[in-house]
mmCIF file of C-alpha atoms in Angstrom:
data_model
loop_
_atom_site.group_PDB
_atom_site.id
_atom_site.type_symbol
_atom_site.label_atom_id
_atom_site.label_comp_id
_atom_site.label_asym_id
_atom_site.label_seq_id
_atom_site.Cartn_x
_atom_site.Cartn_y
_atom_site.Cartn_z
ATOM 1 C CA MET A 1 -52.774 -25.192 52.818
ATOM 2 C CA PRO A 2 -52.275 -21.419 52.566
ATOM 3 C CA ASP A 3 -50.001 -20.198 49.790
ATOM 4 C CA ARG A 4 -46.439 -19.831 50.985
ATOM 5 C CA ILE A 5 -44.493 -16.708 50.027
ATOM 6 C CA ASN A 6 -40.771 -16.990 49.517
ATOM 7 C CA ARG A 7 -38.772 -13.912 50.450
ATOM 8 C CA LYS A 8 -35.221 -13.934 49.112
ATOM 9 C CA ILE A 9 -32.288 -11.575 49.211
ATOM 10 C CA VAL A 10 -30.662 -11.497 45.776
ATOM 11 C CA LEU A 11 -27.429 -9.953 44.543
ATOM 12 C CA ALA A 12 -28.652 -6.776 42.849
ATOM 13 C CA SER A 13 -25.219 -5.659 41.592
ATOM 14 C CA ARG A 14 -21.563 -6.454 42.061
ATOM 15 C CA PRO A 15 -19.807 -4.189 44.555
ATOM 16 C CA GLU A 16 -16.849 -2.009 43.687
ATOM 17 C CA GLY A 17 -14.818 -1.955 46.880
ATOM 18 C CA ALA A 18 -16.846 -2.272 50.087
ATOM 19 C CA PRO A 19 -20.366 -3.687 49.578
ATOM 20 C CA GLN A 20 -23.333 -1.379 50.090
ATOM 21 C CA SER A 21 -26.968 -1.973 50.891
ATOM 22 C CA SER A 22 -27.763 -1.200 47.269
ATOM 23 C CA ASN A 23 -25.934 -4.356 46.202
ATOM 24 C CA PHE A 24 -28.804 -6.410 47.698
ATOM 25 C CA ARG A 25 -32.495 -6.593 46.890
ATOM 26 C CA LEU A 26 -35.407 -8.235 48.696
ATOM 27 C CA GLU A 27 -37.772 -10.084 46.365
ATOM 28 C CA GLU A 28 -40.955 -12.067 46.980
ATOM 29 C CA SER A 29 -42.491 -14.874 44.960
ATOM 30 C CA PRO A 30 -44.590 -17.999 45.560
ATOM 31 C CA ALA A 31 -42.619 -20.692 47.319
ATOM 32 C CA PRO A 32 -41.478 -23.535 45.038
ATOM 33 C CA GLN A 33 -43.319 -26.831 45.094
ATOM 34 C CA PRO A 34 -41.483 -30.118 45.615
ATOM 35 C CA ARG A 35 -41.728 -32.795 42.943
ATOM 36 C CA GLU A 36 -41.435 -36.539 43.438
ATOM 37 C CA GLY A 37 -38.155 -37.275 45.287
ATOM 38 C CA GLU A 38 -37.840 -33.701 46.611
ATOM 39 C CA VAL A 39 -38.452 -31.809 49.832
ATOM 40 C CA LEU A 40 -39.569 -28.252 50.521
ATOM 41 C CA LEU A 41 -37.304 -26.658 53.133
ATOM 42 C CA ARG A 42 -38.232 -23.735 55.377
ATOM 43 C CA THR A 43 -35.206 -21.759 56.613
ATOM 44 C CA LEU A 44 -34.901 -21.402 60.359
ATOM 45 C CA TRP A 45 -31.313 -20.166 60.657
ATOM 46 C CA LEU A 46 -28.990 -18.504 58.132
ATOM 47 C CA SER A 47 -25.229 -18.314 58.637
ATOM 48 C CA LEU A 48 -23.424 -15.097 57.651
ATOM 49 C CA ASP A 49 -19.721 -15.610 56.905
ATOM 50 C CA PRO A 50 -16.877 -13.547 55.417
ATOM 51 C CA TYR A 51 -16.416 -15.885 52.427
ATOM 52 C CA MET A 52 -19.697 -14.535 51.046
ATOM 53 C CA ARG A 53 -17.897 -11.333 50.088
ATOM 54 C CA GLY A 54 -15.901 -13.335 47.547
ATOM 55 C CA ARG A 55 -19.086 -14.836 46.100
ATOM 56 C CA MET A 56 -20.295 -11.308 45.290
ATOM 57 C CA SER A 57 -17.349 -10.818 42.953
ATOM 58 C CA ALA A 58 -16.958 -12.190 39.441
ATOM 59 C CA ALA A 59 -13.200 -12.695 39.998
ATOM 60 C CA ARG A 60 -11.866 -16.212 39.661
ATOM 61 C CA SER A 61 -11.820 -18.062 42.968
ATOM 62 C CA TYR A 62 -12.188 -21.504 44.491
ATOM 63 C CA ALA A 63 -15.985 -21.399 44.139
ATOM 64 C CA LYS A 64 -18.486 -20.155 41.581
ATOM 65 C CA PRO A 65 -19.700 -16.557 42.163
ATOM 66 C CA VAL A 66 -23.307 -15.678 42.805
ATOM 67 C CA GLU A 67 -24.923 -14.421 39.602
ATOM 68 C CA VAL A 68 -26.573 -11.014 39.613
ATOM 69 C CA GLY A 69 -30.289 -11.517 40.295
ATOM 70 C CA GLU A 70 -29.737 -14.825 42.111
ATOM 71 C CA PRO A 71 -30.144 -15.403 45.889
ATOM 72 C CA MET A 72 -27.064 -14.949 48.017
ATOM 73 C CA VAL A 73 -25.544 -18.289 49.066
ATOM 74 C CA GLY A 74 -25.162 -19.466 52.644
ATOM 75 C CA GLY A 75 -25.371 -22.342 55.056
ATOM 76 C CA THR A 76 -28.767 -22.865 56.658
ATOM 77 C CA VAL A 77 -30.665 -24.898 59.212
ATOM 78 C CA ASN A 78 -34.027 -25.828 57.791
ATOM 79 C CA GLU A 79 -37.261 -27.542 58.733
ATOM 80 C CA VAL A 80 -38.803 -29.923 56.222
ATOM 81 C CA ALA A 81 -42.093 -28.203 55.386
ATOM 82 C CA ASP A 82 -43.293 -30.697 52.778
ATOM 83 C CA SER A 83 -41.806 -33.963 51.584
ATOM 84 C CA ARG A 84 -42.114 -36.209 48.583
ATOM 85 C CA HIS A 85 -38.838 -37.863 49.452
ATOM 86 C CA PRO A 86 -38.733 -41.237 51.241
ATOM 87 C CA GLY A 87 -35.855 -40.206 53.453
ATOM 88 C CA PHE A 88 -37.433 -37.115 54.990
ATOM 89 C CA LYS A 89 -40.709 -36.274 56.690
ATOM 90 C CA PRO A 90 -42.311 -32.958 57.587
ATOM 91 C CA GLY A 91 -40.825 -31.582 60.772
ATOM 92 C CA ASP A 92 -37.347 -33.008 60.242
ATOM 93 C CA ILE A 93 -34.589 -30.497 60.971
ATOM 94 C CA VAL A 94 -31.699 -30.536 58.540
ATOM 95 C CA LEU A 95 -28.464 -28.767 57.776
ATOM 96 C CA GLY A 96 -28.439 -27.410 54.234
ATOM 97 C CA TYR A 97 -27.092 -24.724 51.935
ATOM 98 C CA CYS A 98 -30.266 -22.935 50.891
ATOM 99 C CA GLY A 99 -28.982 -19.361 50.975
ATOM 100 C CA TRP A 100 -30.704 -16.105 51.857
ATOM 101 C CA GLN A 101 -34.339 -17.122 51.413
ATOM 102 C CA ASP A 102 -37.349 -18.477 53.300
ATOM 103 C CA TYR A 103 -37.913 -21.606 51.219
ATOM 104 C CA ALA A 104 -35.974 -23.875 48.911
ATOM 105 C CA VAL A 105 -36.517 -27.223 47.188
ATOM 106 C CA SER A 106 -33.930 -29.981 47.506
ATOM 107 C CA ASN A 107 -33.558 -33.504 46.176
ATOM 108 C CA GLY A 108 -31.957 -34.435 49.499
ATOM 109 C CA ALA A 109 -28.342 -34.443 48.301
ATOM 110 C CA GLY A 110 -26.076 -32.858 50.863
ATOM 111 C CA LEU A 111 -28.744 -32.557 53.553
ATOM 112 C CA ARG A 112 -27.881 -33.814 57.061
ATOM 113 C CA LYS A 113 -30.492 -34.481 59.669
ATOM 114 C CA LEU A 114 -29.957 -32.725 62.994
ATOM 115 C CA ASP A 115 -31.012 -33.963 66.439
ATOM 116 C CA PRO A 116 -32.306 -30.956 68.449
ATOM 117 C CA SER A 117 -31.920 -32.965 71.670
ATOM 118 C CA ARG A 118 -28.166 -33.319 71.126
ATOM 119 C CA ALA A 119 -27.329 -29.619 70.811
ATOM 120 C CA PRO A 120 -29.077 -26.365 69.800
ATOM 121 C CA VAL A 121 -29.535 -26.708 66.041
ATOM 122 C CA SER A 122 -27.899 -23.321 65.437
ATOM 123 C CA THR A 123 -24.567 -24.818 66.511
ATOM 124 C CA ALA A 124 -24.524 -26.788 63.254
ATOM 125 C CA LEU A 125 -23.682 -23.442 61.606
ATOM 126 C CA GLY A 126 -21.009 -22.517 64.152
ATOM 127 C CA VAL A 127 -19.079 -24.441 66.742
ATOM 128 C CA LEU A 128 -20.278 -27.844 65.405
ATOM 129 C CA GLY A 129 -20.340 -26.689 61.782
ATOM 130 C CA MET A 130 -18.150 -25.238 59.055
ATOM 131 C CA PRO A 131 -16.457 -22.528 61.235
ATOM 132 C CA GLY A 132 -15.672 -24.993 63.998
ATOM 133 C CA MET A 133 -14.260 -27.522 61.572
ATOM 134 C CA THR A 134 -12.240 -24.767 59.835
ATOM 135 C CA ALA A 135 -10.522 -24.011 63.148
ATOM 136 C CA TYR A 136 -10.054 -27.694 63.982
ATOM 137 C CA VAL A 137 -8.461 -28.831 60.698
ATOM 138 C CA GLY A 138 -6.487 -25.634 60.056
ATOM 139 C CA LEU A 139 -4.913 -25.523 63.511
ATOM 140 C CA LEU A 140 -4.312 -29.214 64.068
ATOM 141 C CA THR A 141 -3.311 -30.273 60.548
ATOM 142 C CA ILE A 142 -1.379 -27.187 59.395
ATOM 143 C CA GLY A 143 -0.590 -25.351 62.613
ATOM 144 C CA GLN A 144 0.286 -28.453 64.641
ATOM 145 C CA PRO A 145 0.599 -26.632 67.990
ATOM 146 C CA LYS A 146 2.872 -28.169 70.573
ATOM 147 C CA PRO A 147 2.910 -27.797 74.377
ATOM 148 C CA GLY A 148 4.599 -24.546 75.404
ATOM 149 C CA GLU A 149 4.415 -22.940 71.973
ATOM 150 C CA THR A 150 2.657 -19.620 71.323
ATOM 151 C CA VAL A 151 -0.362 -19.643 69.048
ATOM 152 C CA ALA A 152 -1.682 -16.276 67.867
ATOM 153 C CA VAL A 153 -4.964 -15.838 66.086
ATOM 154 C CA ALA A 154 -6.666 -12.806 64.515
ATOM 155 C CA ALA A 155 -10.415 -12.151 64.608
ATOM 156 C CA ALA A 156 -10.197 -14.107 67.831
ATOM 157 C CA THR A 157 -13.785 -13.644 69.075
ATOM 158 C CA GLY A 158 -15.251 -14.881 65.803
ATOM 159 C CA PRO A 159 -16.422 -18.484 65.450
ATOM 160 C CA VAL A 160 -13.172 -19.641 63.904
ATOM 161 C CA GLY A 161 -10.728 -17.611 65.959
ATOM 162 C CA SER A 162 -12.349 -18.389 69.320
ATOM 163 C CA MET A 163 -12.138 -22.113 68.547
ATOM 164 C CA VAL A 164 -8.500 -21.832 67.447
ATOM 165 C CA GLY A 165 -7.478 -20.291 70.781
ATOM 166 C CA GLN A 166 -9.438 -22.775 72.873
ATOM 167 C CA ILE A 167 -8.118 -25.809 71.001
ATOM 168 C CA ALA A 168 -4.573 -24.415 71.304
ATOM 169 C CA LYS A 169 -5.038 -24.289 75.061
ATOM 170 C CA LEU A 170 -6.302 -27.887 75.114
ATOM 171 C CA LYS A 171 -3.076 -28.876 73.315
ATOM 172 C CA GLY A 172 -0.927 -27.143 75.951
ATOM 173 C CA SER A 173 -0.024 -24.012 73.966
ATOM 174 C CA ARG A 174 -0.229 -20.339 74.914
ATOM 175 C CA ALA A 175 -3.117 -18.620 73.177
ATOM 176 C CA VAL A 176 -2.809 -14.971 72.145
ATOM 177 C CA GLY A 177 -5.932 -13.445 70.632
ATOM 178 C CA ILE A 178 -6.162 -10.334 68.450
ATOM 179 C CA ALA A 179 -9.541 -8.608 68.407
ATOM 180 C CA GLY A 180 -11.169 -5.218 67.931
ATOM 181 C CA GLY A 181 -12.218 -3.505 71.165
ATOM 182 C CA SER A 182 -11.690 -3.851 74.903
ATOM 183 C CA ASP A 183 -14.934 -5.829 75.456
ATOM 184 C CA LYS A 184 -13.829 -8.491 73.041
ATOM 185 C CA CYS A 185 -10.369 -8.656 74.586
ATOM 186 C CA ARG A 186 -11.790 -9.082 78.083
ATOM 187 C CA TYR A 187 -14.068 -11.850 76.838
ATOM 188 C CA LEU A 188 -11.109 -13.748 75.365
ATOM 189 C CA ILE A 189 -9.296 -13.767 78.695
ATOM 190 C CA ASP A 190 -12.147 -13.915 81.218
ATOM 191 C CA GLU A 191 -14.489 -16.296 79.392
ATOM 192 C CA LEU A 192 -12.387 -18.307 76.939
ATOM 193 C CA GLY A 193 -9.158 -18.559 78.922
ATOM 194 C CA PHE A 194 -6.778 -16.984 76.414
ATOM 195 C CA ASP A 195 -3.392 -16.078 77.925
ATOM 196 C CA ALA A 196 -3.375 -12.627 76.337
ATOM 197 C CA ALA A 197 -5.618 -10.478 74.124
ATOM 198 C CA ILE A 198 -4.494 -7.486 72.082
ATOM 199 C CA ASP A 199 -6.732 -4.780 70.626
ATOM 200 C CA HIS A 200 -5.713 -4.232 67.029
ATOM 201 C CA ARG A 201 -7.262 -0.744 67.196
ATOM 202 C CA SER A 202 -4.677 0.362 69.737
ATOM 203 C CA ALA A 203 -2.202 2.998 68.588
ATOM 204 C CA ASN A 204 0.557 0.801 70.071
ATOM 205 C CA PHE A 205 -0.792 -2.473 68.680
ATOM 206 C CA ALA A 206 2.487 -3.796 67.258
ATOM 207 C CA GLU A 207 4.401 -3.120 70.491
ATOM 208 C CA GLU A 208 1.655 -4.600 72.664
ATOM 209 C CA LEU A 209 1.604 -7.739 70.534
ATOM 210 C CA ARG A 210 5.383 -8.067 70.821
ATOM 211 C CA LYS A 211 5.159 -7.843 74.639
ATOM 212 C CA ALA A 212 2.384 -10.456 74.679
ATOM 213 C CA CYS A 213 4.626 -12.822 72.711
ATOM 214 C CA PRO A 214 8.009 -12.522 74.462
ATOM 215 C CA SER A 215 9.179 -15.833 72.951
ATOM 216 C CA GLY A 216 7.828 -15.033 69.501
ATOM 217 C CA ILE A 217 4.998 -16.775 67.639
ATOM 218 C CA ASP A 218 5.122 -20.430 66.596
ATOM 219 C CA VAL A 219 1.679 -20.665 65.003
ATOM 220 C CA TYR A 220 -0.249 -17.759 63.513
ATOM 221 C CA PHE A 221 -3.766 -18.569 62.320
ATOM 222 C CA GLU A 222 -4.470 -15.907 59.680
ATOM 223 C CA ASN A 223 -8.008 -14.657 59.336
ATOM 224 C CA VAL A 224 -7.384 -10.978 58.604
ATOM 225 C CA GLY A 225 -4.252 -9.883 56.727
ATOM 226 C CA GLY A 226 -3.458 -6.190 56.409
ATOM 227 C CA ALA A 227 -1.971 -4.344 59.367
ATOM 228 C CA VAL A 228 -2.400 -7.332 61.688
ATOM 229 C CA TRP A 229 -0.185 -9.457 59.482
ATOM 230 C CA ASP A 230 2.383 -6.613 59.357
ATOM 231 C CA ALA A 231 2.644 -6.726 63.168
ATOM 232 C CA VAL A 232 2.715 -10.531 63.385
ATOM 233 C CA PHE A 233 5.262 -11.183 60.604
ATOM 234 C CA PRO A 234 8.420 -9.979 62.454
ATOM 235 C CA LEU A 235 7.497 -12.093 65.497
ATOM 236 C CA LEU A 236 7.349 -15.433 63.665
ATOM 237 C CA ASN A 237 9.859 -17.910 65.001
ATOM 238 C CA ASP A 238 11.996 -20.315 63.002
ATOM 239 C CA PHE A 239 9.788 -23.099 61.647
ATOM 240 C CA ALA A 240 6.599 -21.176 62.433
ATOM 241 C CA ARG A 241 3.414 -22.424 60.762
ATOM 242 C CA VAL A 242 0.827 -20.086 59.281
ATOM 243 C CA PRO A 243 -2.550 -21.550 58.242
ATOM 244 C CA VAL A 244 -4.191 -18.967 56.010
ATOM 245 C CA CYS A 245 -7.942 -19.154 56.447
ATOM 246 C CA GLY A 246 -9.106 -15.670 55.483
ATOM 247 C CA LEU A 247 -7.989 -12.137 54.623
ATOM 248 C CA ILE A 248 -10.997 -10.074 55.585
ATOM 249 C CA ALA A 249 -9.009 -6.810 55.728
ATOM 250 C CA GLN A 250 -8.291 -7.182 51.996
ATOM 251 C CA TYR A 251 -11.581 -8.434 50.575
ATOM 252 C CA ASN A 252 -12.756 -4.966 49.529
ATOM 253 C CA MET A 253 -9.498 -3.851 47.912
ATOM 254 C CA THR A 254 -9.759 -2.659 44.334
ATOM 255 C CA GLU A 255 -6.024 -2.058 43.798
ATOM 256 C CA LEU A 256 -2.707 -3.011 45.306
ATOM 257 C CA PRO A 257 -1.740 -1.179 48.519
ATOM 258 C CA ALA A 258 0.565 1.771 48.228
ATOM 259 C CA GLY A 259 4.218 1.392 49.065
ATOM 260 C CA PRO A 260 7.203 -0.730 47.988
ATOM 261 C CA ASP A 261 6.862 -4.352 46.872
ATOM 262 C CA ARG A 262 7.540 -6.431 50.009
ATOM 263 C CA THR A 263 7.483 -9.800 48.277
ATOM 264 C CA PRO A 264 11.300 -10.127 48.390
ATOM 265 C CA GLN A 265 11.270 -9.484 52.149
ATOM 266 C CA LEU A 266 8.525 -12.058 52.642
ATOM 267 C CA PHE A 267 10.308 -14.773 50.705
ATOM 268 C CA ARG A 268 13.663 -14.026 52.356
ATOM 269 C CA GLN A 269 12.025 -14.651 55.760
ATOM 270 C CA VAL A 270 10.190 -17.721 54.478
ATOM 271 C CA LEU A 271 13.594 -19.104 53.472
ATOM 272 C CA SER A 272 15.731 -17.985 56.391
ATOM 273 C CA LYS A 273 13.150 -18.876 59.056
ATOM 274 C CA ARG A 274 11.930 -22.005 57.191
ATOM 275 C CA LEU A 275 8.327 -20.821 57.532
ATOM 276 C CA THR A 276 5.350 -22.875 56.445
ATOM 277 C CA ILE A 277 2.538 -20.700 55.023
ATOM 278 C CA ARG A 278 -0.395 -22.635 53.653
ATOM 279 C CA GLY A 279 -3.790 -21.500 52.479
ATOM 280 C CA PHE A 280 -6.666 -23.913 52.871
ATOM 281 C CA ILE A 281 -10.378 -24.379 52.424
ATOM 282 C CA VAL A 282 -12.175 -26.405 55.071
ATOM 283 C CA TRP A 283 -13.437 -29.042 52.620
ATOM 284 C CA ASP A 284 -9.812 -29.863 51.693
ATOM 285 C CA PHE A 285 -10.003 -31.908 54.885
ATOM 286 C CA ALA A 286 -13.460 -33.426 54.509
ATOM 287 C CA ASP A 287 -12.060 -36.765 55.632
ATOM 288 C CA GLN A 288 -11.611 -35.313 59.119
ATOM 289 C CA ALA A 289 -15.312 -34.463 59.590
ATOM 290 C CA GLU A 290 -15.959 -37.503 61.804
ATOM 291 C CA ALA A 291 -12.959 -36.817 64.032
ATOM 292 C CA PHE A 292 -13.963 -33.140 64.286
ATOM 293 C CA GLU A 293 -17.528 -33.933 65.317
ATOM 294 C CA ARG A 294 -16.350 -36.535 67.857
ATOM 295 C CA ASP A 295 -13.696 -34.381 69.465
ATOM 296 C CA VAL A 296 -15.553 -31.040 69.571
ATOM 297 C CA SER A 297 -18.813 -32.650 70.770
ATOM 298 C CA THR A 298 -16.844 -34.232 73.612
ATOM 299 C CA TRP A 299 -15.115 -30.954 74.497
ATOM 300 C CA LEU A 300 -18.480 -29.171 74.520
ATOM 301 C CA ARG A 301 -20.042 -31.770 76.842
ATOM 302 C CA GLN A 302 -17.038 -31.513 79.154
ATOM 303 C CA GLY A 303 -17.246 -27.725 79.239
ATOM 304 C CA LYS A 304 -13.765 -27.368 77.690
ATOM 305 C CA ILE A 305 -15.084 -25.367 74.717
ATOM 306 C CA LYS A 306 -17.384 -22.334 74.895
ATOM 307 C CA TYR A 307 -19.096 -20.462 72.078
ATOM 308 C CA LYS A 308 -20.965 -17.220 71.549
ATOM 309 C CA GLU A 309 -23.681 -16.444 69.016
ATOM 310 C CA ASP A 310 -24.592 -12.999 67.685
ATOM 311 C CA VAL A 311 -28.217 -13.353 66.544
ATOM 312 C CA VAL A 312 -30.003 -10.981 64.152
ATOM 313 C CA GLU A 313 -33.766 -11.315 63.804
ATOM 314 C CA GLY A 314 -35.371 -11.418 60.369
ATOM 315 C CA LEU A 315 -34.177 -12.225 56.858
ATOM 316 C CA GLU A 316 -34.690 -8.599 55.814
ATOM 317 C CA ASN A 317 -31.913 -7.598 58.176
ATOM 318 C CA ALA A 318 -29.320 -9.962 56.704
ATOM 319 C CA PRO A 319 -27.712 -7.411 54.334
ATOM 320 C CA GLN A 320 -27.033 -4.848 57.049
ATOM 321 C CA ALA A 321 -25.762 -7.558 59.405
ATOM 322 C CA PHE A 322 -23.432 -8.830 56.692
ATOM 323 C CA LEU A 323 -21.995 -5.357 56.071
ATOM 324 C CA GLY A 324 -21.361 -5.098 59.815
ATOM 325 C CA LEU A 325 -19.585 -8.467 59.744
ATOM 326 C CA LEU A 326 -17.106 -7.156 57.189
ATOM 327 C CA GLN A 327 -16.410 -4.216 59.533
ATOM 328 C CA GLY A 328 -15.870 -6.442 62.585
ATOM 329 C CA LYS A 329 -19.096 -5.393 64.325
ATOM 330 C CA ASN A 330 -20.214 -8.932 65.162
ATOM 331 C CA PHE A 331 -19.345 -10.469 68.520
ATOM 332 C CA GLY A 332 -19.386 -14.249 68.094
ATOM 333 C CA LYS A 333 -20.899 -16.412 65.369
ATOM 334 C CA LEU A 334 -23.240 -14.219 63.294
ATOM 335 C CA LEU A 335 -26.593 -15.840 62.613
ATOM 336 C CA VAL A 336 -29.913 -14.692 61.221
ATOM 337 C CA ARG A 337 -33.048 -16.202 62.774
ATOM 338 C CA VAL A 338 -35.186 -16.357 59.683
ATOM 339 C CA SER A 339 -38.172 -18.076 61.276
ATOM 340 C CA LYS A 340 -38.946 -20.035 64.404
ATOM 341 C CA SER A 341 -39.496 -23.812 64.454
#
C-alpha cells in the first residue's frame, strides 16, 4: 500500500477581529495508522459553519477552542480507508467530526454509518445534518409557529435559515426571509416559497421589512444580530418568540459597539411585550434527533423541502471559503469536497 499523506489545515494564530488567511496554515505529514479497535478515515466532505469562528478564539464559550497548531474542527463525511474495528469495514461511509484534514483515526465513538442509496451523503452535513436539525428544534421547540403567524429569519438562504422558512410554511405560517442580494431574495420566493424576502443591504431595509410584516413578527429566528436585529426588534409582537441560534454579524467584534447602552430598552420591551428570547445549541435537543430525521426525510421525499449546496473543491481552499462564509458570500450550505469516493 502506498504511503498516505495527510494534509491538514491548522490554526496558525488567533485572529484579532476578522480572521485572515494568515491565521491558517496547511501542513503535511504521514497519515496516522489505526491500532486494534480503530479505523482510518479518509475525508470526502468537510462542512464549513459559522460556529468555527468561535473555536478560533480563546474566549470562554460552550465548547473548547481549537489550540494553536491543531487542525481546525468540523463535521465530515468520511470513507473507511482501513479498519481494525469489528463494526466497520473498508468502504463504509460514515458521518464524523474529523476536522480540516484528509485522514483521521477513530475508535468508532460518535461515528454513524450513512447509506448512499438513501440520500446524497453530503446531506448528512446539511439538510439532514446539524444545520437542518438546528432549524427543526429551534423553530418548533422554541419558536412554536402557529398557522397565520409571521415567522422572520435572517441569513435565510443558508442551510439553517432556508429550513426555518420552509418548515414555517409547512406549519401554516407566513415566512419572511432576510438575505444579502437580489439573487438570494429571488431564490427564497421563487424556489423555496417564502412569502417575502428582504435584502438587508438595501438603504431602506428597515422600512421594507416593516412593509413585509404588516401584522408584525411573531417568531424571529436569529442568526445574525447587528443591524438586522435593530430592524426586527420594533416589529416583534406581544408574546413573540426569538430562538437565538447565531450572531454572525458580531463574531469579529473586538469591543462594544459605539452608542448608548440599549439594555434598558431591550428589557423594557421584553417585559411589556412578554417576549421569549432563548439562546440554544442544537445538541440541547439531542433527544429529538429521531423525530428530526423522520420528519425531514419524509418532507424531502415528498418534495416539500428543498436545499442548495455551495461546493468548494479542495481542502486547500477551505480557509478562503470560510472567510467568505463570514462575509455572507456563500449561497446555500457551504461544503468542501476534499476527495472523491
